[in-house]
Amino acid sequence: MADTRMTRGEREQFLADVRVGVLSLSDGGRGPLTVPVWYGYEPGGELWFVTDRDSRKGKLLLLVDRLSVCVQTETPPYKYVSVEGRIAAIERADRERHTRVLAHRYLGKQLGDRYIEAGGSGSDESILVRVRPERWLSVDYGKAFGSE
């Protein structure tokens, strides 16, 4: 079978594209918390996302130092990139610089602004989480089977 791994450039661009990420965090004696997240990423940089400090996810983020995020395509030939890394920083999120930027990225400007104004941005206690990807897993099945 052909090598289906992505090159560094391919996986970084794939992660930078607009996709919903699936965040996994250790949750003590339970299975990991695995939830979808909107995120930002530019090749070579840190992955970042915003969440409510008082959510289950927010509380767990204050207890762990590492996390994983996986992004994937929904149609064949399937592709995915999974990154694991140490939390570089947890800071207070800025509504304009962080939350609105994500709303525009995922919903477009008009709908993103409506989302923010309707309170879809979480509380004033939202946090910005920055992660430096350290370990990567990637697959592009198009390399083995071609694209349709």
PDB file of N, CA, C and O in Angstrom, residues 1-12 14 78-81 136-144:
ATOM      1  N   MET A   1       0.842  -1.177   0.000  1.00  0.00           N
ATOM      2  CA  MET A   1       0.000   0.000   0.000  1.00  0.00           C
ATOM      3  C   MET A   1       0.887   1.240   0.000  1.00  0.00           C
ATOM      4  O   MET A   1       1.935   1.271   0.634  1.00  0.00           O
ATOM      5  N   ALA A   2       0.477   2.256  -0.683  1.00  0.00           N
ATOM      6  CA  ALA A   2       1.234   3.500  -0.777  1.00  0.00           C
ATOM      7  C   ALA A   2       1.333   4.177   0.586  1.00  0.00           C
ATOM      8  O   ALA A   2       0.493   3.971   1.463  1.00  0.00           O
ATOM      9  N   ASP A   3       2.343   4.990   0.738  1.00  0.00           N
ATOM     10  CA  ASP A   3       2.528   5.780   1.955  1.00  0.00           C
ATOM     11  C   ASP A   3       1.445   6.858   1.987  1.00  0.00           C
ATOM     12  O   ASP A   3       1.359   7.686   1.087  1.00  0.00           O
ATOM     13  N   THR A   4       0.609   6.842   2.991  1.00  0.00           N
ATOM     14  CA  THR A   4      -0.505   7.789   3.087  1.00  0.00           C
ATOM     15  C   THR A   4      -0.214   8.966   4.020  1.00  0.00           C
ATOM     16  O   THR A   4      -1.073   9.814   4.216  1.00  0.00           O
ATOM     17  N   ARG A   5       0.983   9.008   4.586  1.00  0.00           N
ATOM     18  CA  ARG A   5       1.318  10.122   5.482  1.00  0.00           C
ATOM     19  C   ARG A   5       1.416  11.417   4.692  1.00  0.00           C
ATOM     20  O   ARG A   5       1.827  11.430   3.541  1.00  0.00           O
ATOM     21  N   MET A   6       1.052  12.508   5.342  1.00  0.00           N
ATOM     22  CA  MET A   6       1.193  13.828   4.735  1.00  0.00           C
ATOM     23  C   MET A   6       2.584  14.366   5.022  1.00  0.00           C
ATOM     24  O   MET A   6       3.181  14.061   6.065  1.00  0.00           O
ATOM     25  N   THR A   7       3.088  15.207   4.122  1.00  0.00           N
ATOM     26  CA  THR A   7       4.331  15.917   4.388  1.00  0.00           C
ATOM     27  C   THR A   7       4.058  16.980   5.449  1.00  0.00           C
ATOM     28  O   THR A   7       2.902  17.292   5.753  1.00  0.00           O
ATOM     29  N   ARG A   8       5.110  17.551   5.965  1.00  0.00           N
ATOM     30  CA  ARG A   8       4.944  18.618   6.964  1.00  0.00           C
ATOM     31  C   ARG A   8       4.090  19.757   6.397  1.00  0.00           C
ATOM     32  O   ARG A   8       3.163  20.233   7.044  1.00  0.00           O
ATOM     33  N   GLY A   9       4.395  20.191   5.205  1.00  0.00           N
ATOM     34  CA  GLY A   9       3.629  21.274   4.588  1.00  0.00           C
ATOM     35  C   GLY A   9       2.176  20.912   4.364  1.00  0.00           C
ATOM     36  O   GLY A   9       1.282  21.727   4.589  1.00  0.00           O
ATOM     37  N   GLU A  10       1.924  19.680   3.919  1.00  0.00           N
ATOM     38  CA  GLU A  10       0.547  19.232   3.688  1.00  0.00           C
ATOM     39  C   GLU A  10      -0.248  19.197   4.983  1.00  0.00           C
ATOM     40  O   GLU A  10      -1.384  19.669   5.034  1.00  0.00           O
ATOM     41  N   ARG A  11       0.346  18.649   6.030  1.00  0.00           N
ATOM     42  CA  ARG A  11      -0.403  18.535   7.287  1.00  0.00           C
ATOM     43  C   ARG A  11      -0.628  19.891   7.927  1.00  0.00           C
ATOM     44  O   ARG A  11      -1.683  20.156   8.503  1.00  0.00           O
ATOM     45  N   GLU A  12       0.353  20.798   7.830  1.00  0.00           N
ATOM     46  CA  GLU A  12       0.166  22.120   8.404  1.00  0.00           C
ATOM     47  C   GLU A  12      -0.894  22.907   7.648  1.00  0.00           C
ATOM     48  O   GLU A  12      -1.697  23.616   8.255  1.00  0.00           O
ATOM     49  N   PHE A  14      -3.397  21.554   5.953  1.00  0.00           N
ATOM     50  CA  PHE A  14      -4.658  20.879   6.270  1.00  0.00           C
ATOM     51  C   PHE A  14      -5.204  21.385   7.600  1.00  0.00           C
ATOM     52  O   PHE A  14      -6.377  21.707   7.730  1.00  0.00           O
ATOM     53  N   TYR A  78     -10.678  10.034   2.441  1.00  0.00           N
ATOM     54  CA  TYR A  78     -10.566  10.616   3.763  1.00  0.00           C
ATOM     55  C   TYR A  78      -9.149  11.065   4.077  1.00  0.00           C
ATOM     56  O   TYR A  78      -8.174  10.465   3.627  1.00  0.00           O
ATOM     57  N   LYS A  79      -9.078  12.135   4.871  1.00  0.00           N
ATOM     58  CA  LYS A  79      -7.821  12.682   5.361  1.00  0.00           C
ATOM     59  C   LYS A  79      -8.031  13.078   6.817  1.00  0.00           C
ATOM     60  O   LYS A  79      -9.135  13.457   7.197  1.00  0.00           O
ATOM     61  N   TYR A  80      -6.970  12.988   7.594  1.00  0.00           N
ATOM     62  CA  TYR A  80      -7.034  13.545   8.941  1.00  0.00           C
ATOM     63  C   TYR A  80      -5.651  13.975   9.399  1.00  0.00           C
ATOM     64  O   TYR A  80      -4.631  13.485   8.915  1.00  0.00           O
ATOM     65  N   VAL A  81      -5.655  14.920  10.333  1.00  0.00           N
ATOM     66  CA  VAL A  81      -4.455  15.343  11.030  1.00  0.00           C
ATOM     67  C   VAL A  81      -4.796  15.378  12.504  1.00  0.00           C
ATOM     68  O   VAL A  81      -5.815  15.931  12.903  1.00  0.00           O
ATOM     69  N   TRP A 136       2.583  14.789  15.613  1.00  0.00           N
ATOM     70  CA  TRP A 136       1.608  14.819  14.529  1.00  0.00           C
ATOM     71  C   TRP A 136       1.343  13.408  14.037  1.00  0.00           C
ATOM     72  O   TRP A 136       2.266  12.601  13.917  1.00  0.00           O
ATOM     73  N   LEU A 137       0.104  13.133  13.738  1.00  0.00           N
ATOM     74  CA  LEU A 137      -0.297  11.938  12.997  1.00  0.00           C
ATOM     75  C   LEU A 137      -1.124  12.442  11.829  1.00  0.00           C
ATOM     76  O   LEU A 137      -1.948  13.337  11.997  1.00  0.00           O
ATOM     77  N   SER A 138      -0.909  11.869  10.655  1.00  0.00           N
ATOM     78  CA  SER A 138      -1.691  12.327   9.507  1.00  0.00           C
ATOM     79  C   SER A 138      -1.864  11.200   8.514  1.00  0.00           C
ATOM     80  O   SER A 138      -1.006  10.321   8.393  1.00  0.00           O
ATOM     81  N   VAL A 139      -2.987  11.241   7.824  1.00  0.00           N
ATOM     82  CA  VAL A 139      -3.284  10.272   6.768  1.00  0.00           C
ATOM     83  C   VAL A 139      -4.011  10.996   5.644  1.00  0.00           C
ATOM     84  O   VAL A 139      -4.908  11.802   5.893  1.00  0.00           O
ATOM     85  N   ASP A 140      -3.607  10.692   4.421  1.00  0.00           N
ATOM     86  CA  ASP A 140      -4.294  11.148   3.226  1.00  0.00           C
ATOM     87  C   ASP A 140      -4.507   9.920   2.357  1.00  0.00           C
ATOM     88  O   ASP A 140      -3.605   9.481   1.649  1.00  0.00           O
ATOM     89  N   TYR A 141      -5.711   9.330   2.431  1.00  0.00           N
ATOM     90  CA  TYR A 141      -5.983   8.112   1.674  1.00  0.00           C
ATOM     91  C   TYR A 141      -6.019   8.354   0.170  1.00  0.00           C
ATOM     92  O   TYR A 141      -5.915   7.424  -0.609  1.00  0.00           O
ATOM     93  N   GLY A 142      -6.113   9.627  -0.233  1.00  0.00           N
ATOM     94  CA  GLY A 142      -6.023   9.946  -1.646  1.00  0.00           C
ATOM     95  C   GLY A 142      -4.687   9.551  -2.245  1.00  0.00           C
ATOM     96  O   GLY A 142      -4.586   9.276  -3.445  1.00  0.00           O
ATOM     97  N   LYS A 143      -3.634   9.493  -1.415  1.00  0.00           N
ATOM     98  CA  LYS A 143      -2.317   9.088  -1.898  1.00  0.00           C
ATOM     99  C   LYS A 143      -2.277   7.607  -2.245  1.00  0.00           C
ATOM    100  O   LYS A 143      -1.477   7.188  -3.062  1.00  0.00           O
ATOM    101  N   ALA A 144      -3.137   6.817  -1.616  1.00  0.00           N
ATOM    102  CA  ALA A 144      -3.164   5.370  -1.885  1.00  0.00           C
ATOM    103  C   ALA A 144      -4.206   5.010  -2.925  1.00  0.00           C
ATOM    104  O   ALA A 144      -4.006   4.105  -3.727  1.00  0.00           O
TER     105      ALA A 144
END
